[in-house]
Amino acid sequence: MSYSDHFSIANLPYGIASTTTGAHRESAVVTRLEDKVVFLADLTLDVSDQAAAAFSQPTLNSLAALSKSELQQIREKLRSALSDSSVVEKHGFKLEDVVLHLPIAVAGFTDFSCSKEHVLNAGEAVFGKRNLPPGFLHYPVGYAGTSSTVVVSGTPVQRPNGVYRAGETIEYGASRAMDYELEFAAIIGKPTKMGDSVKLEDADDHIFGLVLLNDWSARDIQGLEMVPLGPMNGKSFATSISPWVVTLDALEPFATKAPAKEYPVSVFLHEKKENPSYDIKLEAEIIRDGKSTKICTANVSWMYWTFRDLVVQKTINGCNLNTGDILATGTVSGVGDDEHGCLLELTKGGRVEITLADGAKSTYLQDGDGIRMTANCGGGVGFGDCTGFLTPARPL
Amino acid sequence: MSYSDHFSIANLPYGIASTTTGAHRESAVVTRLEDKVVFLADLTLDVSDQAAAAFSQPTLNSLAALSKSELQQIREKLRSALSDSSVVEKHGFKLEDVVLHLPIAVAGFTDFSCSKEHVLNAGEAVFGKRNLPPGFLHYPVGYAGTSSTVVVSGTPVQRPNGVYRAGETIEYGASRAMDYELEFAAIIGKPTKMGDSVKLEDADDHIFGLVLLNDWSARDIQGLEMVPLGPMNGKSFATSISPWVVTLDALEPFATKAPAKEYPVSVFLHEKKENPSYDIKLEAEIIRDGKSTKICTANVSWMYWTFRDLVVQKTINGCNLNTGDILATGTVSGVGDDEHGCLLELTKGGRVEITLADGAKSTYLQDGDGIRMTANCGGGVGFGDCTGFLTPARPL
């Protein structure tokens, strides 16, 4: 599926692509209109030298580091240029004729815990208790992830080896509890200096755009390592993101309220923007033997903490932001049984089987399985998909 | 103090320096002999074009990425050149005439929990229980740290703001429990591909050298956020490392045994090297009002897990290594009361005062306090110091 209805003239996301022959064998900045991919350097856009140079870079980082106002000007010029169908006809490559690459050089990767439902469900699956962590209602609790293993949608994901509990004993081997996590993430554009903190009202200035993110998780490896330092080897083997970065400008028509705060928060998290979240519909499917089974629907707007909150929390202690940082939401889940954004929740820790489209029963992922996530606002603005297939573990 | 006795011809560590005037205003690779700093590009060393180019880079990464055998050849040539005192006389800058910079462009920062004594003492200080975490005896438990706030010794450290428990309430403000952690770290040279795992017998090939590391910690901020995702804001504001990277070749005469394993480990952690650890004496002092008080002595060889183990554990799940990665040990502590590598242990969570050199009582760090750590093998091989002074928090 190409999801061409996600990429109307109202979207114009950014990505990085190359072609196998011709003038674009070097990766460079592209946008997408329906099923056509256009290299920005091919257009006559009347932009600054800095912007023109950014168009030829193999990552979006130089573009993302431009000021919000310059990016908004570029977006208007791009929209104007591509409104002429002859321009698209002349410069557009068919989607199937380009290779899409990891859109950013990932600086840091920070993952937060934004979904109250996920935290309650995951707690129940692991500990049998629906407790919120001590910090959850006070700020978005987060942890540093591993930036070096972030890959673009389509990259195969190798089942990790590790050490885990197997009944009463501790064993070393290939993970037996491979899971996905349906997440969303902000890509940081404008950096900050170490020692500075971003105010909530300025947070959007630092967000270049959003992407889908699959925080692949080996639940057994994670289970043994979590106390007290949090997840590492259970997640550091791979994280997938979608190839298209959708700007906040494209998402503005879908801005919406966030859930009301259930407990008073500190002044640095007092939100004055009426619609600080986004109405973005999410779906996840498992693909086995070529057959797809939808396993989750969710919505970005359900999350207790917003992307703006993440920017503020990340920097409240003076930690800097860098262009190309990823701030992710953690698993996005809802209250319903069809709204669990990972198999840990859906299968209650691997104890309850789900039924796939062909009638087969399943808990965690098998080698060869794929996970496809999609995100769509409607109105011609969506994210396409973020997909990955699982390959067997490296022999011990 | 210059620690010139740490830097005999037997050491020859690598660093990055510049001068305020003259030919070396651009940062470049240096070594140190006693109190003289020598820019490698100034010497006639007969090295490969790649090595010569690496000498002029503003970080050690290009040098660190060279093969171990080439690095050993460079070291021999360097030792030979600097054995001629006229060469040192001609090319050496006085230590006080150069500025030392962060020696590496930090790729990822992973911090592990290698000291059994620290884990037991910290658990007692926080929870009143001397329990080992579930994974501790099975592999080095770790977490991803924040690479963007790693700074070189001498950089001021700003007290972080954050959210924490204050008695029965949750408050937002400047941390009231500023601590240091006496750590050591390996700097990764040779990278690996995602999906690969390093064998224990090959681990040293990937370690360019070792540094001192201070993992500054705000214990109150950390205390609220730790469950379940581990430390983030309580540590992400700053981490200091020493400016000199001491190579494993310089440390080889000080190789020694690691503690015997108390519990059988998985096959990937079966160590065949007789002396996989290093006898490196560590000290930490607190400096207040210009007066120094020694607060800890420790030794790298006390740690249950070695740097070799860290390399293996980091990659066992297919996570890659990158040149410039930092793999740190966590706090190094011993069994004695004068062997606590952080104030959390030494003051039992801020409840027991220590007496400083001038007779004053103290628990956690005050604004203006400094922490100086040193590491020395003896025999003319040491690390100098890693020092940082605390500045007041940013106004709320």
XYZ file of C-alpha atoms in Angstrom, chain A residues 107-108 110-113 127 133-135 138-151 155-156 158-165 170-172 194-197 199 221-239 263 266-268 312-322 325 394, chain B residues 107-108 110-113 127 133-135 138-151 155-156 158-165 170-172 194-197 199 221-239 263 266-268 312-322 325 394:
156
model
C 21.642 12.824 17.807
C 20.047 11.623 21.050
C 14.904 9.942 24.585
C 11.804 7.876 25.177
C 9.076 8.993 27.567
C 6.053 7.443 29.206
C 3.252 -7.183 38.205
C 4.775 5.072 38.629
C 5.568 7.677 41.332
C 6.450 10.418 38.869
C 4.010 15.071 37.893
C 5.934 15.140 34.581
C 6.586 12.890 31.624
C 8.923 10.215 33.008
C 11.575 9.259 30.460
C 14.802 7.430 29.832
C 17.653 7.719 27.364
C 17.391 5.262 24.480
C 20.065 4.111 22.051
C 20.384 6.419 19.059
C 22.828 4.291 17.083
C 20.316 1.551 16.300
C 17.486 3.743 14.988
C 16.667 2.511 11.478
C 14.976 -2.326 7.603
C 14.931 -5.955 8.812
C 17.212 -9.152 14.039
C 15.832 -11.001 17.051
C 18.274 -10.232 19.876
C 20.187 -12.655 22.056
C 20.362 -11.987 25.748
C 19.962 -13.280 29.286
C 16.534 -13.816 30.820
C 14.517 -15.795 33.289
C 18.452 -17.797 34.156
C 19.206 -18.625 30.516
C 21.186 -17.133 27.657
C 23.636 23.234 27.768
C 22.376 24.986 30.887
C 19.292 26.470 29.194
C 15.693 25.323 29.675
C 9.702 27.370 28.221
C 15.600 -9.614 28.332
C 13.988 -6.378 29.510
C 12.295 -8.155 32.407
C 15.535 -9.242 34.046
C 17.411 -5.968 33.527
C 14.775 -3.334 34.416
C 15.431 -3.045 38.146
C 16.848 -0.547 39.012
C 18.323 1.141 35.922
C 15.508 0.718 33.405
C 15.501 -0.861 29.934
C 18.678 -1.302 27.885
C 19.523 -4.555 26.100
C 15.815 -5.368 25.837
C 15.424 -2.399 23.502
C 18.828 -1.221 22.272
C 19.008 -3.705 19.367
C 16.665 -1.752 17.018
C 14.137 1.088 16.817
C -3.197 16.292 39.545
C 4.611 22.348 38.521
C 4.548 25.807 36.966
C 6.923 24.896 34.149
C 10.272 21.101 28.444
C 10.914 18.108 30.676
C 14.004 17.071 28.691
C 15.557 20.524 29.223
C 14.272 21.529 32.668
C 17.560 20.410 34.237
C 19.709 22.227 31.685
C 20.179 19.220 29.400
C 20.575 20.560 25.871
C 18.588 19.750 22.735
C 20.432 18.905 19.531
C 17.245 14.450 18.697
C 22.384 -14.588 15.392
C 28.799 8.947 20.152
C 26.772 7.019 22.737
C 26.318 3.773 28.302
C 26.730 3.495 32.040
C 26.909 0.147 33.803
C 26.723 -1.113 37.351
C 15.765 1.448 50.599
C 19.522 -6.177 41.654
C 18.134 -9.312 39.917
C 20.557 -9.134 36.999
C 24.464 -12.510 35.624
C 25.875 -9.659 33.513
C 26.815 -5.999 33.911
C 23.460 -4.241 34.176
C 23.506 -0.912 32.355
C 21.481 1.972 31.016
C 21.882 4.518 28.255
C 23.155 7.868 29.466
C 23.041 11.258 27.766
C 25.995 11.818 25.461
C 25.282 15.465 24.641
C 26.136 16.742 28.115
C 29.508 15.033 28.521
C 32.050 17.767 29.240
C 33.901 22.760 32.856
C 31.581 24.311 35.467
C 25.219 23.946 36.879
C 23.018 22.645 39.687
C 19.908 21.299 37.927
C 16.285 22.216 38.491
C 13.728 19.481 38.658
C 10.832 17.875 40.470
C 11.339 15.851 43.651
C 9.843 14.734 46.916
C 6.251 17.054 45.469
C 8.192 20.244 44.726
C 9.820 21.905 41.743
C 24.521 -3.444 13.906
C 23.595 -7.117 14.292
C 27.113 -8.221 15.278
C 28.257 -9.206 18.772
C 33.418 -11.999 21.601
C 15.364 14.352 41.140
C 16.667 10.855 40.480
C 14.737 9.441 43.432
C 11.326 10.395 42.049
C 12.006 9.342 38.453
C 13.836 6.007 38.888
C 10.845 3.651 38.922
C 10.435 2.039 36.434
C 12.580 3.537 33.659
C 15.801 4.314 35.527
C 17.735 7.585 35.869
C 17.335 10.457 33.410
C 16.895 14.067 34.547
C 18.769 13.294 37.755
C 21.905 12.713 35.681
C 21.426 14.103 32.159
C 22.493 17.668 33.050
C 26.273 16.971 33.065
C 28.925 14.252 33.061
C 27.667 -17.253 40.470
C 26.573 -17.423 30.610
C 29.128 -18.692 28.116
C 29.563 -15.316 26.389
C 30.446 -7.820 25.268
C 27.243 -7.063 27.164
C 26.613 -3.879 25.157
C 26.752 -5.841 21.884
C 25.321 -9.239 22.851
C 21.916 -8.221 21.460
C 23.341 -6.898 18.194
C 23.598 -3.283 19.340
C 26.520 -1.705 17.508
C 29.578 0.053 18.890
C 30.613 3.396 17.440
C 31.167 5.560 22.518
C 19.242 28.658 36.818
